[in-house]
Amino acid sequence: MEERSKRRKAKRGKVRTRKTLLTLSAVLGTCLIVGAVYAGTLYYKAERALDRISASGSAPGETAGPASPVPTASAAAAAVDAEKESKPLTFLLAGVDNRSGSGGTLNTDVLMPVVYEPVSKKLSILSIPRDMKIASSEVGTHKANYYYAYYYAHNKGEDLSKTREFYGDILQMDFDHMILVNFEAFSSIVDEFGGLDIDVPMNMRYVDNADGTNINLKKGQQHLSGKEVLDFVRYRKSNRGTAESSDFSRNERQQEVLNLILDKLDSVSGIAKWGNIIDILGDNIRTDIGKDQLRSWILNYPSMKPAASELITLESNWKSPYVYANKEDLLVKLQKLREPLALPALDTRKLLHDFGITE
C-alpha cells in the first residue's frame, strides 16, 4: 500500500514537472512567436516604407534576404572599394510645409546642403535662409524657397533631380542625393515619443488664419507637443507683439530639436516605437536614394551615426523682399562646406551673381 502511494506521488511529481516544462515551453514559444511576428511586422513596414520613400526604389518583388557571397576582390578592386567608402557623401535636404490650409505651395521652409565624411563621421550642414535671393538665368530671380515648388509643378517625377542639379550649379558642388521632408513628420514623431522637454528662450506669438498657423509659446522650460515643437522650430516673426527671431536663432532651434529626436531614437523607449516611426517616415519623406542603398545605410546606422555635427549659418541682411548674403561670409562658409570634397576653387563672379550680390 505504502509502495503504491509512493508511486502515485512520484507520478504526480513527474506530471507537475512535465506541466511546468510545458508551460515554460509554451510561454517561451509564445514570446519567440510574438518576437518573430513583431520583427516580421517591422520588416514588412520597413520594406513598404522604403518603397514609398525611395523615388527610385527597387522592383516590387525584391526582398532583403541573405546577402549573396561576394567574390574575393583583387587588391586593386579592394582599393577602389576602400576609396568609395571613404569618399564624402553630399545631400540636399529640404523641408516643406504641406499642411492643409498652407496653400499646397510646397515652398521649402528649410534648405540645407549637407556633407558627411565617413572616415571622421562628421556631418557639416549649411543652412540657407528661405528668403535668400537667388538669381537664375533659367528660372528667374526668386527666394531660395521657390525652386523646388517650381520644378515640382513643371517637372513632376524629376523634381528631386532637377532641384538637386539646380542647387548643385548655384553652390558649385555636386549633390549625390536630395531628401525631401514634410514638416508633419517632425510633429508626428515628437507625438509618438510623448513630446519633448524644451527651454523656450522667448515668448513666441504669431497667427496666420490663411494657412492655419497659430504659434503661442511662453518663455521657459516646458513639455511641448508635436505641434508646439513644430511651432518652436518654425517661429520667425510676430504679429502679436512678441519679439522676432533671427534666422541664426531659428537654425539653432532646429539643431536642438534634431538632437533631441536622435537621442530619443537611441533610447529603449525609442526602439520600442520604431514600428510607428517607420510608418511616419514612409508617409513624409521622399528621396532619390535607391531602396537598396537606403536599406544598407539603415542596417549600418550604428556604425555610420555622426560623431560630430556642425551647423554653418550664413550672415545676411534683410532688404524687402529678399534676404541678401554677406559677400565675404558667403565665400568663407561655402568654401568651408566644400573643403572635404577637394573641389576646384569657387568661381566668385558666378557665385555672387547667382546670389544676387553686386561686387
Short mmCIF file of C-alpha atoms in Angstrom, two decimals:
data_model
loop_
_atom_site.label_atom_id
_atom_site.label_comp_id
_atom_site.label_asym_id
_atom_site.label_seq_id
_atom_site.Cartn_x
_atom_site.Cartn_y
_atom_site.Cartn_z
CA MET A 1 0.00 0.00 0.00
CA GLU A 2 2.78 2.35 1.01
CA GLU A 3 4.72 1.43 -2.12
CA ARG A 4 1.68 2.21 -4.28
CA SER A 5 1.29 5.60 -2.56
CA LYS A 6 4.94 6.46 -3.28
CA ARG A 7 4.48 5.53 -6.95
CA ARG A 8 1.38 7.77 -7.18
CA LYS A 9 3.27 10.70 -5.59
CA ALA A 10 6.20 10.18 -7.93
CA LYS A 11 3.83 10.05 -10.89
CA ARG A 12 2.08 13.28 -9.77
CA GLY A 13 5.50 14.89 -9.34
CA LYS A 14 6.50 13.93 -12.87
CA VAL A 15 3.16 15.24 -14.20
CA ARG A 16 3.66 18.55 -12.36
CA THR A 17 7.23 18.77 -13.67
CA ARG A 18 6.03 17.98 -17.17
CA LYS A 19 3.26 20.59 -16.87
CA THR A 20 5.75 23.15 -15.62
CA LEU A 21 8.12 22.41 -18.51
CA LEU A 22 5.23 22.51 -20.96
CA THR A 23 4.06 25.83 -19.50
CA LEU A 24 7.57 27.32 -19.65
CA SER A 25 8.00 26.00 -23.20
CA ALA A 26 4.62 27.43 -24.19
CA VAL A 27 5.46 30.84 -22.69
CA LEU A 28 8.91 30.82 -24.29
CA GLY A 29 7.44 29.65 -27.61
CA THR A 30 4.80 32.37 -27.45
CA CYS A 31 7.44 35.01 -26.73
CA LEU A 32 9.52 33.77 -29.65
CA ILE A 33 6.49 33.75 -31.96
CA VAL A 34 5.44 37.23 -30.81
CA GLY A 35 9.03 38.41 -31.29
CA ALA A 36 9.18 36.85 -34.74
CA VAL A 37 5.81 38.35 -35.69
CA TYR A 38 6.92 41.78 -34.41
CA ALA A 39 10.23 41.51 -36.26
CA GLY A 40 8.37 40.39 -39.36
CA THR A 41 5.94 43.29 -38.98
CA LEU A 42 8.82 45.75 -38.65
CA TYR A 43 10.49 44.25 -41.71
CA TYR A 44 7.22 44.45 -43.68
CA LYS A 45 6.67 48.05 -42.53
CA ALA A 46 10.28 48.93 -43.35
CA GLU A 47 10.09 47.43 -46.84
CA ARG A 48 6.84 49.26 -47.59
CA ALA A 49 8.24 52.48 -46.16
CA LEU A 50 11.41 52.18 -48.27
CA ASP A 51 9.25 51.71 -51.36
CA ARG A 52 7.37 54.91 -50.53
CA ILE A 53 10.44 56.92 -49.53
CA SER A 54 12.65 55.99 -52.47
CA ALA A 55 11.63 57.64 -55.71
CA SER A 56 13.95 55.21 -57.48
CA GLY A 57 13.07 52.15 -55.43
CA SER A 58 13.85 48.57 -56.43
CA ALA A 59 11.50 46.16 -58.16
CA PRO A 60 8.31 45.46 -56.13
CA GLY A 61 9.08 41.78 -55.56
CA GLU A 62 12.60 42.33 -54.27
CA THR A 63 13.38 41.31 -50.70
CA ALA A 64 16.32 41.84 -48.41
CA GLY A 65 17.23 38.18 -47.95
CA PRO A 66 20.69 36.93 -47.06
CA ALA A 67 23.47 38.65 -48.92
CA SER A 68 24.94 36.75 -51.83
CA PRO A 69 28.52 35.55 -51.40
CA VAL A 70 30.96 38.19 -52.56
CA PRO A 71 33.82 37.03 -54.78
CA THR A 72 37.29 37.60 -53.45
CA ALA A 73 38.36 41.02 -54.64
CA SER A 74 41.73 41.79 -56.13
CA ALA A 75 43.96 44.29 -54.36
CA ALA A 76 43.06 46.93 -56.95
CA ALA A 77 39.33 46.32 -56.55
CA ALA A 78 39.68 46.39 -52.76
CA ALA A 79 41.48 49.73 -53.00
CA VAL A 80 38.66 51.12 -55.17
CA ASP A 81 36.06 49.91 -52.64
CA ALA A 82 38.01 51.48 -49.77
CA GLU A 83 38.19 54.77 -51.68
CA LYS A 84 34.43 54.70 -52.28
CA GLU A 85 33.76 54.00 -48.61
CA SER A 86 35.92 56.94 -47.52
CA LYS A 87 34.52 59.37 -50.10
CA PRO A 88 32.35 62.11 -48.55
CA LEU A 89 28.61 61.96 -49.28
CA THR A 90 26.64 65.06 -50.25
CA PHE A 91 22.93 65.66 -49.80
CA LEU A 92 20.47 68.46 -50.40
CA LEU A 93 17.98 68.41 -47.52
CA ALA A 94 14.71 70.32 -47.91
CA GLY A 95 11.76 70.67 -45.57
CA VAL A 96 8.34 71.54 -46.95
CA ASP A 97 5.09 72.63 -45.32
CA ASN A 98 2.32 70.64 -46.97
CA ARG A 99 -0.38 71.11 -44.33
CA SER A 100 -3.99 71.52 -45.36
CA GLY A 101 -4.55 75.26 -45.48
CA SER A 102 -0.96 76.05 -46.36
CA GLY A 103 -1.96 76.57 -49.97
CA GLY A 104 -0.14 73.47 -51.16
CA THR A 105 2.70 75.62 -52.49
CA LEU A 106 5.41 73.16 -51.38
CA ASN A 107 7.82 76.04 -50.81
CA THR A 108 10.86 74.84 -48.87
CA ASP A 109 10.95 76.38 -45.38
CA VAL A 110 14.26 74.61 -44.78
CA LEU A 111 17.06 74.23 -47.32
CA MET A 112 20.31 72.62 -46.19
CA PRO A 113 23.29 71.36 -48.23
CA VAL A 114 24.89 68.55 -46.20
CA VAL A 115 28.34 66.90 -46.35
CA TYR A 116 29.00 63.64 -44.46
CA GLU A 117 32.59 62.42 -44.03
CA PRO A 118 32.56 58.63 -43.43
CA VAL A 119 36.10 58.44 -42.01
CA SER A 120 35.70 61.12 -39.31
CA LYS A 121 31.90 60.64 -39.17
CA LYS A 122 31.49 64.40 -39.27
CA LEU A 123 28.29 65.99 -40.57
CA SER A 124 28.51 69.56 -41.91
CA ILE A 125 25.24 71.38 -42.61
CA LEU A 126 24.89 74.75 -44.32
CA SER A 127 21.58 76.48 -43.65
CA ILE A 128 20.28 78.69 -46.46
CA PRO A 129 17.59 81.18 -45.33
CA ARG A 130 14.29 80.56 -47.11
CA ASP A 131 14.01 84.22 -48.24
CA MET A 132 17.56 84.47 -49.59
CA LYS A 133 17.77 85.98 -53.06
CA ILE A 134 18.78 83.55 -55.80
CA ALA A 135 19.21 84.74 -59.40
CA SER A 136 18.79 82.07 -62.08
CA SER A 137 19.16 82.70 -65.79
CA GLU A 138 16.95 79.64 -66.41
CA VAL A 139 14.08 80.18 -63.93
CA GLY A 140 14.46 83.83 -62.95
CA THR A 141 15.16 85.65 -59.67
CA HIS A 142 13.24 84.36 -56.66
CA LYS A 143 13.58 83.49 -52.99
CA ALA A 144 15.53 80.30 -52.24
CA ASN A 145 12.36 78.51 -51.13
CA TYR A 146 10.76 78.88 -54.58
CA TYR A 147 12.71 76.50 -56.79
CA TYR A 148 11.64 73.06 -55.55
CA ALA A 149 7.97 74.08 -55.93
CA TYR A 150 8.74 75.30 -59.45
CA TYR A 151 10.33 72.02 -60.52
CA TYR A 152 7.57 70.01 -58.85
CA ALA A 153 4.97 71.94 -60.85
CA HIS A 154 6.87 71.79 -64.16
CA ASN A 155 8.84 68.53 -63.99
CA LYS A 156 6.89 66.26 -61.66
CA GLY A 157 8.72 62.97 -61.47
CA GLU A 158 12.04 64.76 -61.99
CA ASP A 159 11.50 67.36 -59.26
CA LEU A 160 14.15 65.95 -56.92
CA SER A 161 16.86 65.53 -59.54
CA LYS A 162 16.11 68.93 -61.13
CA THR A 163 16.24 70.74 -57.77
CA ARG A 164 19.41 68.88 -56.79
CA GLU A 165 21.09 69.84 -60.07
CA PHE A 166 19.88 73.45 -59.78
CA TYR A 167 21.42 73.98 -56.35
CA GLY A 168 24.49 72.00 -57.32
CA ASP A 169 25.10 74.58 -60.04
CA ILE A 170 24.38 77.52 -57.70
CA LEU A 171 26.69 76.23 -54.94
CA GLN A 172 29.26 74.79 -57.38
CA MET A 173 29.21 71.30 -55.85
CA ASP A 174 27.50 68.11 -57.00
CA PHE A 175 24.92 66.56 -54.69
CA ASP A 176 24.71 62.78 -54.57
CA HIS A 177 21.08 62.83 -53.42
CA MET A 178 18.18 65.00 -52.35
CA ILE A 179 15.97 64.31 -49.33
CA LEU A 180 12.58 65.99 -49.04
CA VAL A 181 10.89 66.00 -45.62
CA ASN A 182 7.33 67.08 -44.84
CA PHE A 183 7.23 69.02 -41.56
CA GLU A 184 4.37 66.81 -40.43
CA ALA A 185 6.98 64.06 -39.89
CA PHE A 186 8.64 66.05 -37.10
CA SER A 187 5.32 66.77 -35.40
CA SER A 188 4.12 63.16 -35.62
CA ILE A 189 7.42 61.66 -34.40
CA VAL A 190 7.51 64.01 -31.41
CA ASP A 191 3.95 62.98 -30.52
CA GLU A 192 4.99 59.33 -30.84
CA PHE A 193 7.59 59.98 -28.14
CA GLY A 194 5.04 61.77 -25.95
CA GLY A 195 6.51 65.24 -26.54
CA LEU A 196 9.87 66.90 -25.81
CA ASP A 197 11.20 68.92 -22.88
CA ILE A 198 12.45 72.25 -24.25
CA ASP A 199 13.56 75.54 -22.73
CA VAL A 200 11.79 78.14 -24.88
CA PRO A 201 14.09 81.21 -24.93
CA MET A 202 11.39 83.83 -25.56
CA ASN A 203 7.65 84.37 -25.90
CA MET A 204 6.55 83.38 -29.40
CA ARG A 205 3.24 84.56 -30.85
CA TYR A 206 2.19 84.53 -34.49
CA VAL A 207 -1.18 83.97 -36.18
CA ASP A 208 -1.94 83.41 -39.88
CA ASN A 209 -5.56 82.47 -40.48
CA ALA A 210 -4.86 81.82 -44.16
CA ASP A 211 -2.73 78.73 -43.52
CA GLY A 212 -3.93 77.86 -40.02
CA THR A 213 -0.72 78.87 -38.22
CA ASN A 214 -1.27 79.73 -34.55
CA ILE A 215 2.01 79.91 -32.62
CA ASN A 216 1.56 80.69 -28.92
CA LEU A 217 4.54 79.67 -26.78
CA LYS A 218 5.65 81.15 -23.47
CA LYS A 219 9.25 81.63 -22.35
CA GLY A 220 10.67 78.94 -20.05
CA GLN A 221 11.27 75.22 -19.59
CA GLN A 222 8.24 73.18 -20.61
CA HIS A 223 6.95 69.96 -22.15
CA LEU A 224 5.89 70.55 -25.77
CA SER A 225 3.62 68.50 -28.03
CA GLY A 226 4.48 67.72 -31.64
CA LYS A 227 2.56 70.73 -32.92
CA GLU A 228 4.22 73.01 -30.37
CA VAL A 229 7.69 71.71 -31.23
CA LEU A 230 6.99 72.44 -34.89
CA ASP A 231 5.88 75.96 -33.90
CA PHE A 232 9.09 76.32 -31.84
CA VAL A 233 11.20 75.35 -34.87
CA ARG A 234 9.33 77.46 -37.43
CA TYR A 235 8.87 80.73 -35.49
CA ARG A 236 10.47 83.73 -37.18
CA LYS A 237 8.28 86.80 -36.99
CA SER A 238 5.42 88.05 -34.83
CA ASN A 239 2.19 89.89 -35.47
CA ARG A 240 1.05 89.78 -31.84
CA GLY A 241 3.63 91.88 -30.02
CA THR A 242 6.37 89.35 -29.24
CA ALA A 243 9.99 89.76 -30.34
CA GLU A 244 11.02 88.37 -33.72
CA SER A 245 13.58 85.60 -34.16
CA SER A 246 16.69 85.74 -36.31
CA ASP A 247 17.48 83.07 -38.87
CA PHE A 248 20.53 82.20 -36.75
CA SER A 249 18.37 81.52 -33.68
CA ARG A 250 15.90 79.56 -35.77
CA ASN A 251 18.71 77.36 -37.09
CA GLU A 252 19.91 76.74 -33.53
CA ARG A 253 16.41 75.63 -32.54
CA GLN A 254 16.24 73.24 -35.50
CA GLN A 255 19.57 71.70 -34.43
CA GLU A 256 18.37 71.38 -30.81
CA VAL A 257 15.17 69.57 -31.81
CA LEU A 258 17.02 67.27 -34.21
CA ASN A 259 19.45 66.28 -31.43
CA LEU A 260 16.59 65.62 -29.00
CA ILE A 261 14.82 63.37 -31.53
CA LEU A 262 18.03 61.44 -32.27
CA ASP A 263 18.56 60.93 -28.53
CA LYS A 264 15.02 59.56 -28.24
CA LEU A 265 15.61 57.17 -31.13
CA ASP A 266 18.69 55.84 -29.34
CA SER A 267 16.75 55.22 -26.14
CA VAL A 268 14.99 51.97 -25.19
CA SER A 269 11.57 53.59 -25.39
CA GLY A 270 12.52 54.94 -28.81
CA ILE A 271 13.45 51.49 -30.12
CA ALA A 272 10.09 50.13 -28.96
CA LYS A 273 8.31 52.72 -31.10
CA TRP A 274 10.23 52.06 -34.32
CA GLY A 275 7.22 50.39 -35.98
CA ASN A 276 5.08 53.53 -35.86
CA ILE A 277 8.04 55.76 -36.65
CA ILE A 278 8.78 53.74 -39.78
CA ASP A 279 5.20 54.37 -40.94
CA ILE A 280 5.54 58.10 -40.23
CA LEU A 281 8.82 58.36 -42.15
CA GLY A 282 7.37 56.39 -45.06
CA ASP A 283 4.50 58.85 -45.35
CA ASN A 284 6.54 62.03 -45.02
CA ILE A 285 9.91 61.56 -46.77
CA ARG A 286 10.86 61.35 -50.44
CA THR A 287 14.36 60.89 -51.82
CA ASP A 288 16.19 59.83 -54.96
CA ILE A 289 18.35 57.43 -52.91
CA GLY A 290 17.78 53.87 -54.18
CA LYS A 291 15.96 51.38 -51.96
CA ASP A 292 18.96 49.03 -51.69
CA GLN A 293 21.22 51.89 -50.60
CA LEU A 294 18.65 53.11 -48.06
CA ARG A 295 18.34 49.64 -46.58
CA SER A 296 22.12 49.29 -46.35
CA TRP A 297 22.52 52.64 -44.56
CA ILE A 298 19.70 51.84 -42.12
CA LEU A 299 21.24 48.46 -41.25
CA ASN A 300 24.64 50.13 -40.77
CA TYR A 301 23.29 53.16 -38.90
CA PRO A 302 25.14 52.38 -35.61
CA SER A 303 28.50 52.47 -37.41
CA MET A 304 27.56 55.48 -39.58
CA LYS A 305 25.93 57.64 -36.91
CA PRO A 306 27.66 61.06 -36.95
CA ALA A 307 30.16 61.52 -34.13
CA ALA A 308 30.07 65.28 -34.62
CA SER A 309 27.88 67.75 -36.47
CA GLU A 310 28.36 71.39 -37.37
CA LEU A 311 25.60 73.76 -38.41
CA ILE A 312 27.03 76.50 -40.63
CA THR A 313 24.91 79.64 -40.80
CA LEU A 314 25.21 82.50 -43.26
CA GLU A 315 25.43 86.13 -42.22
CA SER A 316 22.72 88.03 -44.06
CA ASN A 317 20.64 91.17 -44.05
CA TRP A 318 17.02 91.82 -44.91
CA LYS A 319 16.05 94.25 -47.65
CA SER A 320 12.47 93.62 -48.69
CA PRO A 321 11.51 91.36 -50.28
CA TYR A 322 14.77 89.37 -50.03
CA VAL A 323 17.45 88.28 -47.60
CA TYR A 324 20.91 89.06 -49.01
CA ALA A 325 24.00 87.04 -48.13
CA ASN A 326 27.07 88.85 -46.84
CA LYS A 327 29.65 88.58 -49.64
CA GLU A 328 32.76 87.74 -47.61
CA ASP A 329 30.90 85.43 -45.23
CA LEU A 330 29.27 83.54 -48.11
CA LEU A 331 32.65 82.82 -49.70
CA VAL A 332 34.20 81.65 -46.40
CA LYS A 333 31.25 79.49 -45.31
CA LEU A 334 30.68 77.85 -48.68
CA GLN A 335 34.36 77.05 -49.04
CA LYS A 336 34.27 75.54 -45.54
CA LEU A 337 31.40 73.24 -46.55
CA ARG A 338 33.13 72.24 -49.81
CA GLU A 339 36.58 71.69 -48.30
CA PRO A 340 36.25 67.89 -47.68
CA LEU A 341 35.25 67.42 -51.34
CA ALA A 342 38.59 68.58 -52.82
CA LEU A 343 36.83 70.71 -55.46
CA PRO A 344 38.33 73.41 -57.68
CA ALA A 345 38.28 76.97 -56.34
CA LEU A 346 34.94 78.77 -56.38
CA ASP A 347 34.05 80.89 -59.40
CA THR A 348 33.50 84.01 -57.32
CA ARG A 349 31.95 86.11 -60.08
CA LYS A 350 29.34 83.44 -60.88
CA LEU A 351 28.61 82.77 -57.20
CA LEU A 352 27.96 86.43 -56.42
CA HIS A 353 25.76 86.76 -59.50
CA ASP A 354 23.72 83.69 -58.55
CA PHE A 355 23.17 85.09 -55.03
CA GLY A 356 22.17 88.49 -56.39
CA ILE A 357 25.18 90.26 -54.89
CA THR A 358 26.75 93.17 -56.73
CA GLU A 359 30.53 93.45 -56.46
#
